[in-house]
Amino acid sequence: MALLKAREAVMSRFRPTLHAHDLTEQQWRVLRALTTAEEFRAGELARVSSISMPSLSRILRALEKRALIQRGVEDKDLRAAQISITASGRELIALIAPHSERRYAEITTAFGEDRLATLYGLLDELAACLNDGAEAPPEDEE
Amino acid sequence: MALLKAREAVMSRFRPTLHAHDLTEQQWRVLRALTTAEEFRAGELARVSSISMPSLSRILRALEKRALIQRGVEDKDLRAAQISITASGRELIALIAPHSERRYAEITTAFGEDRLATLYGLLDELAACLNDGAEAPPEDEE
DNA sequence: TCGATTTATATAACATGTTAAATATTAACG
DNA sequence: CGTTAATATTTAACATGTTATATAAATCGA
């Protein structure tokens, strides 16, 4: 699958930097998502960072142990978690972000800004088109 | 990552069919690759199906247990495996292939043949551009 | 208010990806 | 030759994806 190879090629550029700071790709996505709002509920965080709830649950446990995030519960709904990034978490991001942005810039110049934009557009449209095409893909008669 | 979401959207169309026959996405890739030549060495198979050697090793063990593939060793090189698909394996493929092709056709018509071709081209070029850009992505001074 | 259903999150079980190390075999070199 | 380096494959250890199930809390209806 072309999508698979392209994604692998892209991620291989970012992994070394993340690995140097003992972060996985998914942990990085979660941390960065947490900088975009004061607090998140677990479900929101999973949607925003495209990570399944079971994985997110494990990731949060790991990040909490490293004190990169903190958790609370909502007053109004004792089921809901309030997840936020800590000062340490922000420091780590500040440490990594420049590297990450440099890699991204490398990719942009290597591939071309315009083509990258076109690619983004097509990918978004493909996902959108498939997702609302049919919520439950029809399993043909059998 | 847009690549991630697009891939997930695509695969969610194929997974139900595969799951109904107790196959994972990767096992399916391996089986199909095996139909394109008489025999494969493990390393070739890993490259062709974009699966890491450790994963492939586990997958081959599982597929062999189900008698969908068979293994031998090369005369000239006792390290090298000779992996080939069995009759049962071909039967399973014949059973699934029509469903798989129908899903693919659905995606093609939903998204548009021309746009799909454009997307393929961009993905291939992106992967190629990143892969020979630099074998070892330069880790900047730190 | 009680009980059934939904919602938010967590856990279990299994397969795969990633990294590193182990094993076996071949090739290369002194 | 024998020792070392390279190659093909496997295994180990850990993190994640996928599916199914469990737990807890909220909501809804009788």
Short mmCIF file of C-alpha atoms (C1' of nucleotides) in Angstrom, two decimals:
data_model
loop_
_atom_site.label_atom_id
_atom_site.label_comp_id
_atom_site.label_asym_id
_atom_site.label_seq_id
_atom_site.Cartn_x
_atom_site.Cartn_y
_atom_site.Cartn_z
CA MET A 1 0.00 0.00 0.00
CA ALA A 2 1.33 3.35 -1.12
CA LEU A 3 -0.08 5.07 1.96
CA LEU A 4 1.88 2.72 4.18
CA LYS A 5 5.21 3.28 2.49
CA ALA A 6 4.78 7.03 2.36
CA ARG A 7 3.94 7.18 6.02
CA GLU A 8 6.89 5.04 6.94
CA ALA A 9 9.21 7.21 4.87
CA VAL A 10 7.95 10.33 6.62
CA MET A 11 8.03 8.95 10.14
CA SER A 12 11.54 7.58 9.78
CA ARG A 13 12.61 11.22 9.65
CA PHE A 14 11.04 12.07 12.98
CA ARG A 15 11.60 8.92 14.99
CA PRO A 16 15.30 9.43 15.81
CA THR A 17 14.66 12.77 17.49
CA LEU A 18 11.70 11.46 19.45
CA HIS A 19 13.52 8.30 20.40
CA ALA A 20 16.40 10.36 21.76
CA HIS A 21 13.96 11.78 24.29
CA ASP A 22 12.26 8.46 25.02
CA LEU A 23 9.04 9.39 23.32
CA THR A 24 7.09 7.39 20.83
CA GLU A 25 5.33 8.92 17.90
CA GLN A 26 1.96 8.53 19.59
CA GLN A 27 3.11 9.97 22.90
CA TRP A 28 4.36 12.97 20.98
CA ARG A 29 0.99 13.39 19.28
CA VAL A 30 -0.76 13.31 22.63
CA LEU A 31 1.57 15.82 24.24
CA ARG A 32 1.24 18.22 21.37
CA ALA A 33 -2.52 17.94 21.33
CA LEU A 34 -2.55 18.83 25.01
CA THR A 35 -0.94 22.19 24.26
CA THR A 36 -3.94 23.26 22.20
CA ALA A 37 -6.36 23.52 25.11
CA GLU A 38 -6.37 23.83 28.86
CA GLU A 39 -7.87 20.44 29.44
CA PHE A 40 -9.05 17.46 27.49
CA ARG A 41 -11.32 14.57 28.20
CA ALA A 42 -9.83 11.24 27.24
CA GLY A 43 -12.27 10.71 24.41
CA GLU A 44 -11.56 14.10 22.88
CA LEU A 45 -7.85 13.49 23.12
CA ALA A 46 -8.22 10.15 21.37
CA ARG A 47 -10.16 11.73 18.51
CA VAL A 48 -7.85 14.69 18.13
CA SER A 49 -4.70 12.62 18.10
CA SER A 50 -6.14 9.69 16.15
CA ILE A 51 -5.32 7.14 18.81
CA SER A 52 -7.62 4.39 19.97
CA MET A 53 -8.95 4.59 23.50
CA PRO A 54 -7.18 1.45 24.67
CA SER A 55 -3.85 2.77 23.44
CA LEU A 56 -4.52 6.19 24.85
CA SER A 57 -5.26 4.68 28.22
CA ARG A 58 -1.86 3.03 28.28
CA ILE A 59 -0.12 6.12 26.97
CA LEU A 60 -1.67 8.33 29.62
CA ARG A 61 -0.57 5.92 32.30
CA ALA A 62 3.02 6.12 31.02
CA LEU A 63 3.03 9.89 30.59
CA GLU A 64 1.52 10.40 34.02
CA LYS A 65 4.23 8.25 35.58
CA ARG A 66 6.81 10.54 33.97
CA ALA A 67 4.89 13.56 35.25
CA LEU A 68 4.48 14.96 31.76
CA ILE A 69 0.72 15.11 32.16
CA GLN A 70 -1.72 15.20 35.06
CA ARG A 71 -5.25 13.94 35.49
CA GLY A 72 -8.34 14.97 37.37
CA VAL A 73 -12.03 14.29 37.15
CA GLU A 74 -14.85 16.60 36.21
CA ASP A 75 -17.13 17.83 38.98
CA LYS A 76 -20.22 17.39 36.88
CA ASP A 77 -19.40 13.94 35.55
CA LEU A 78 -17.27 11.69 37.71
CA ARG A 79 -16.59 9.40 34.76
CA ALA A 80 -14.89 12.05 32.70
CA ALA A 81 -11.16 12.63 33.02
CA GLN A 82 -9.56 16.04 32.87
CA ILE A 83 -6.19 15.64 31.28
CA SER A 84 -3.67 18.44 31.03
CA ILE A 85 -0.01 18.88 30.32
CA THR A 86 2.40 19.75 33.13
CA ALA A 87 5.25 22.24 33.19
CA SER A 88 7.69 19.38 32.61
CA GLY A 89 5.63 18.34 29.63
CA ARG A 90 5.84 21.81 28.14
CA GLU A 91 9.58 21.89 28.72
CA LEU A 92 10.02 18.63 26.87
CA ILE A 93 7.99 19.95 23.97
CA ALA A 94 10.03 23.13 23.87
CA LEU A 95 13.12 20.95 23.70
CA ILE A 96 11.93 18.82 20.82
CA ALA A 97 9.82 21.21 18.77
CA PRO A 98 12.70 22.94 16.98
CA HIS A 99 14.05 19.61 15.74
CA SER A 100 10.63 18.51 14.67
CA GLU A 101 10.01 21.71 12.76
CA ARG A 102 13.35 21.48 11.06
CA ARG A 103 12.55 17.97 9.83
CA TYR A 104 9.23 19.17 8.59
CA ALA A 105 10.86 22.01 6.73
CA GLU A 106 13.32 19.57 5.16
CA ILE A 107 10.48 17.47 3.88
CA THR A 108 8.65 20.50 2.57
CA THR A 109 11.60 21.78 0.59
CA ALA A 110 12.57 18.31 -0.63
CA PHE A 111 9.10 17.52 -1.92
CA GLY A 112 7.86 20.98 -2.79
CA GLU A 113 5.40 23.10 -0.91
CA ASP A 114 2.78 23.06 -3.63
CA ARG A 115 2.84 19.33 -4.16
CA LEU A 116 2.68 18.77 -0.41
CA ALA A 117 -0.42 20.95 -0.24
CA THR A 118 -2.01 19.00 -3.08
CA LEU A 119 -1.22 15.75 -1.33
CA TYR A 120 -2.77 16.98 1.91
CA GLY A 121 -5.89 17.96 0.07
CA LEU A 122 -6.25 14.60 -1.62
CA LEU A 123 -5.66 12.69 1.60
CA ASP A 124 -8.25 14.70 3.48
CA GLU A 125 -10.77 14.26 0.72
CA LEU A 126 -10.14 10.55 0.50
CA ALA A 127 -10.66 10.10 4.22
CA ALA A 128 -13.76 12.28 4.21
CA CYS A 129 -15.22 10.58 1.17
CA LEU A 130 -14.77 7.13 2.68
CA ASN A 131 -15.93 8.05 6.13
CA ASP A 132 -19.29 9.53 5.28
CA GLY A 133 -19.77 7.33 2.25
CA ALA A 134 -21.23 4.71 4.56
CA GLU A 135 -20.84 4.53 8.29
CA ALA A 136 -21.14 0.77 8.16
CA PRO A 137 -19.53 -0.54 4.97
CA PRO A 138 -22.16 -2.88 3.53
CA GLU A 139 -21.17 -6.50 3.88
CA ASP A 140 -22.48 -8.01 0.72
CA GLU A 141 -24.84 -10.93 0.69
CA GLU A 142 -23.28 -14.17 1.90
CA MET B 1 -1.15 13.03 10.36
CA ALA B 2 -3.19 13.04 7.19
CA LEU B 3 -1.50 9.86 5.94
CA LEU B 4 -2.58 8.06 9.06
CA LYS B 5 -6.22 9.03 8.81
CA ALA B 6 -6.43 8.25 5.11
CA ARG B 7 -4.91 4.85 5.61
CA GLU B 8 -7.24 4.06 8.46
CA ALA B 9 -10.24 5.12 6.37
CA VAL B 10 -9.15 2.84 3.54
CA MET B 11 -8.32 -0.17 5.64
CA SER B 12 -11.59 -0.01 7.55
CA ARG B 13 -13.19 -0.98 4.26
CA PHE B 14 -11.15 -4.14 3.89
CA ARG B 15 -10.82 -5.32 7.45
CA PRO B 16 -14.30 -6.81 7.87
CA THR B 17 -13.87 -9.18 4.93
CA LEU B 18 -10.42 -10.25 6.04
CA HIS B 19 -11.52 -10.64 9.63
CA ALA B 20 -14.34 -12.92 8.54
CA HIS B 21 -11.69 -15.31 7.26
CA ASP B 22 -9.39 -14.89 10.26
CA LEU B 23 -6.76 -13.01 8.37
CA THR B 24 -5.05 -9.81 9.32
CA GLU B 25 -4.17 -7.13 6.87
CA GLN B 26 -0.50 -8.13 6.95
CA GLN B 27 -1.18 -11.82 6.55
CA TRP B 28 -3.21 -10.96 3.49
CA ARG B 29 -0.36 -8.90 2.05
CA VAL B 30 2.01 -11.82 2.54
CA LEU B 31 -0.30 -14.35 0.94
CA ARG B 32 -0.92 -12.17 -2.07
CA ALA B 33 2.76 -11.46 -2.53
CA LEU B 34 3.39 -15.21 -2.58
CA THR B 35 1.18 -15.59 -5.64
CA THR B 36 3.52 -13.43 -7.71
CA ALA B 37 6.42 -15.88 -7.77
CA GLU B 38 7.11 -19.56 -7.24
CA GLU B 39 9.20 -19.03 -4.15
CA PHE B 40 10.40 -16.21 -1.97
CA ARG B 41 13.16 -15.81 0.52
CA ALA B 42 12.03 -14.27 3.77
CA GLY B 43 13.90 -11.05 3.18
CA GLU B 44 12.41 -10.58 -0.28
CA LEU B 45 8.96 -11.22 1.09
CA ALA B 46 9.47 -8.65 3.82
CA ARG B 47 10.54 -6.02 1.31
CA VAL B 48 7.79 -6.78 -1.17
CA SER B 49 5.03 -6.71 1.42
CA SER B 50 6.48 -3.88 3.51
CA ILE B 51 6.58 -5.89 6.69
CA SER B 52 9.46 -5.94 9.12
CA MET B 53 11.43 -9.15 9.43
CA PRO B 54 10.44 -9.76 13.04
CA SER B 55 6.77 -9.45 12.17
CA LEU B 56 7.16 -11.56 9.09
CA SER B 57 8.79 -14.27 11.12
CA ARG B 58 5.74 -14.45 13.39
CA ILE B 59 3.32 -14.23 10.50
CA LEU B 60 5.02 -17.09 8.65
CA ARG B 61 4.83 -19.23 11.77
CA ALA B 62 1.09 -18.60 12.00
CA LEU B 63 0.42 -19.15 8.31
CA GLU B 64 2.49 -22.31 8.29
CA LYS B 65 0.50 -23.68 11.20
CA ARG B 66 -2.66 -23.12 9.17
CA ALA B 67 -0.99 -24.83 6.19
CA LEU B 68 -1.48 -21.78 4.00
CA ILE B 69 2.21 -21.60 3.21
CA GLN B 70 5.13 -24.01 3.31
CA ARG B 71 8.83 -23.55 3.92
CA GLY B 72 12.04 -25.14 2.75
CA VAL B 73 15.69 -24.17 2.64
CA GLU B 74 17.91 -23.38 -0.30
CA ASP B 75 20.50 -25.97 -1.26
CA LYS B 76 23.16 -23.37 -1.88
CA ASP B 77 22.56 -21.40 1.28
CA LEU B 78 21.25 -23.22 4.29
CA ARG B 79 20.32 -19.95 5.98
CA ALA B 80 17.89 -18.92 3.29
CA ALA B 81 14.25 -19.92 3.50
CA GLN B 82 12.18 -20.91 0.50
CA ILE B 83 8.64 -19.82 1.18
CA SER B 84 5.75 -20.69 -1.08
CA ILE B 85 1.98 -20.67 -0.95
CA THR B 86 0.07 -23.97 -0.69
CA ALA B 87 -3.06 -25.08 -2.49
CA SER B 88 -5.11 -24.19 0.59
CA GLY B 89 -3.55 -20.78 0.53
CA ARG B 90 -4.58 -20.28 -3.09
CA GLU B 91 -8.09 -21.43 -2.29
CA LEU B 92 -8.38 -18.90 0.50
CA ILE B 93 -7.20 -16.14 -1.80
CA ALA B 94 -9.69 -17.17 -4.46
CA LEU B 95 -12.39 -16.94 -1.81
CA ILE B 96 -11.47 -13.47 -0.64
CA ALA B 97 -10.20 -11.80 -3.78
CA PRO B 98 -13.62 -10.97 -5.28
CA HIS B 99 -14.68 -9.15 -2.11
CA SER B 100 -11.40 -7.33 -1.96
CA GLU B 101 -11.68 -6.23 -5.57
CA ARG B 102 -15.21 -5.04 -5.06
CA ARG B 103 -14.14 -2.85 -2.14
CA TYR B 104 -11.35 -1.47 -4.21
CA ALA B 105 -13.73 -0.66 -7.02
CA GLU B 106 -16.05 1.07 -4.55
CA ILE B 107 -13.24 3.27 -3.39
CA THR B 108 -12.19 4.03 -6.95
CA THR B 109 -15.64 5.14 -8.01
CA ALA B 110 -16.28 7.04 -4.79
CA PHE B 111 -13.07 9.01 -5.01
CA GLY B 112 -12.55 9.17 -8.74
CA GLU B 113 -10.14 7.21 -10.84
CA ASP B 114 -8.12 10.21 -11.90
CA ARG B 115 -7.72 11.64 -8.44
CA LEU B 116 -6.74 8.23 -7.13
CA ALA B 117 -4.04 8.01 -9.78
CA THR B 118 -2.77 11.45 -8.86
CA LEU B 119 -2.68 10.47 -5.21
CA TYR B 120 -0.72 7.31 -5.98
CA GLY B 121 1.80 9.30 -7.94
CA LEU B 122 2.31 11.83 -5.17
CA LEU B 123 2.66 9.14 -2.51
CA ASP B 124 5.23 7.24 -4.52
CA GLU B 125 7.21 10.37 -5.23
CA LEU B 126 7.12 11.43 -1.60
CA ALA B 127 8.43 8.07 -0.43
CA ALA B 128 11.08 8.00 -3.14
CA CYS B 129 12.16 11.57 -2.48
CA LEU B 130 12.57 10.93 1.25
CA ASN B 131 14.23 7.56 0.90
CA ASP B 132 17.08 8.52 -1.39
CA GLY B 133 17.29 12.05 -0.06
CA ALA B 134 19.58 10.72 2.65
CA GLU B 135 19.90 7.15 3.76
CA ALA B 136 20.77 8.29 7.24
CA PRO B 137 18.78 11.39 8.12
CA PRO B 138 21.42 13.77 9.48
CA GLU B 139 21.10 14.23 13.20
CA ASP B 140 21.92 17.85 13.66
CA GLU B 141 24.57 19.06 16.05
CA GLU B 142 23.62 18.61 19.67
"C1'" DT C 1 -36.89 5.93 43.19
"C1'" DC C 2 -35.61 1.60 40.86
"C1'" DG C 3 -33.95 -0.70 36.98
"C1'" DA C 4 -32.39 -0.71 32.21
"C1'" DT C 5 -29.79 1.61 28.87
"C1'" DT C 6 -26.20 4.69 27.49
"C1'" DT C 7 -21.70 6.93 28.10
"C1'" DA C 8 -16.64 7.39 29.61
"C1'" DT C 9 -12.89 4.96 30.61
"C1'" DA C 10 -10.12 0.94 31.58
"C1'" DT C 11 -8.55 -3.85 30.98
"C1'" DA C 12 -7.68 -8.29 28.52
"C1'" DA C 13 -6.01 -10.94 24.67
"C1'" DC C 14 -3.86 -11.24 20.60
"C1'" DA C 15 -1.19 -9.50 16.38
"C1'" DT C 16 2.08 -6.20 14.71
"C1'" DG C 17 5.87 -2.41 14.67
"C1'" DT C 18 10.43 -1.12 16.56
"C1'" DT C 19 14.77 -1.88 18.48
"C1'" DA C 20 18.26 -4.81 19.94
"C1'" DA C 21 20.38 -9.08 20.49
"C1'" DA C 22 20.90 -14.10 19.46
"C1'" DT C 23 21.71 -17.93 16.21
"C1'" DA C 24 23.25 -20.13 12.23
"C1'" DT C 25 25.63 -20.07 7.99
"C1'" DT C 26 28.47 -18.19 4.53
"C1'" DA C 27 32.25 -15.41 2.86
"C1'" DA C 28 36.63 -13.22 3.41
"C1'" DC C 29 41.15 -12.79 4.87
"C1'" DG C 30 45.45 -13.64 7.00
"C1'" DC D 1 42.93 -23.81 7.51
"C1'" DG D 2 41.05 -21.04 11.24
"C1'" DT D 3 39.40 -16.80 12.79
"C1'" DT D 4 36.73 -12.85 11.81
"C1'" DA D 5 33.27 -10.25 9.40
"C1'" DA D 6 28.97 -10.28 6.87
"C1'" DT D 7 24.31 -12.25 5.85
"C1'" DA D 8 19.59 -14.60 6.76
"C1'" DT D 9 16.55 -15.49 10.05
"C1'" DT D 10 14.74 -15.76 14.66
"C1'" DT D 11 13.75 -14.27 19.33
"C1'" DA D 12 13.07 -10.93 23.15
"C1'" DA D 13 11.13 -6.81 25.14
"C1'" DC D 14 8.32 -3.21 24.93
"C1'" DA D 15 4.65 -0.02 22.82
"C1'" DT D 16 0.67 0.21 19.95
"C1'" DG D 17 -3.59 -1.28 17.06
"C1'" DT D 18 -7.85 -4.09 17.11
"C1'" DT D 19 -11.59 -6.35 19.10
"C1'" DA D 20 -14.23 -7.57 22.92
"C1'" DT D 21 -15.41 -7.07 27.54
"C1'" DA D 22 -15.54 -4.92 32.19
"C1'" DT D 23 -16.40 -1.15 35.38
"C1'" DA D 24 -18.27 2.97 36.87
"C1'" DA D 25 -21.30 6.79 36.54
"C1'" DA D 26 -25.02 9.23 34.35
"C1'" DT D 27 -29.55 9.26 32.05
"C1'" DC D 28 -33.99 7.74 30.95
"C1'" DG D 29 -38.38 5.65 31.75
"C1'" DA D 30 -41.86 3.12 34.34
#
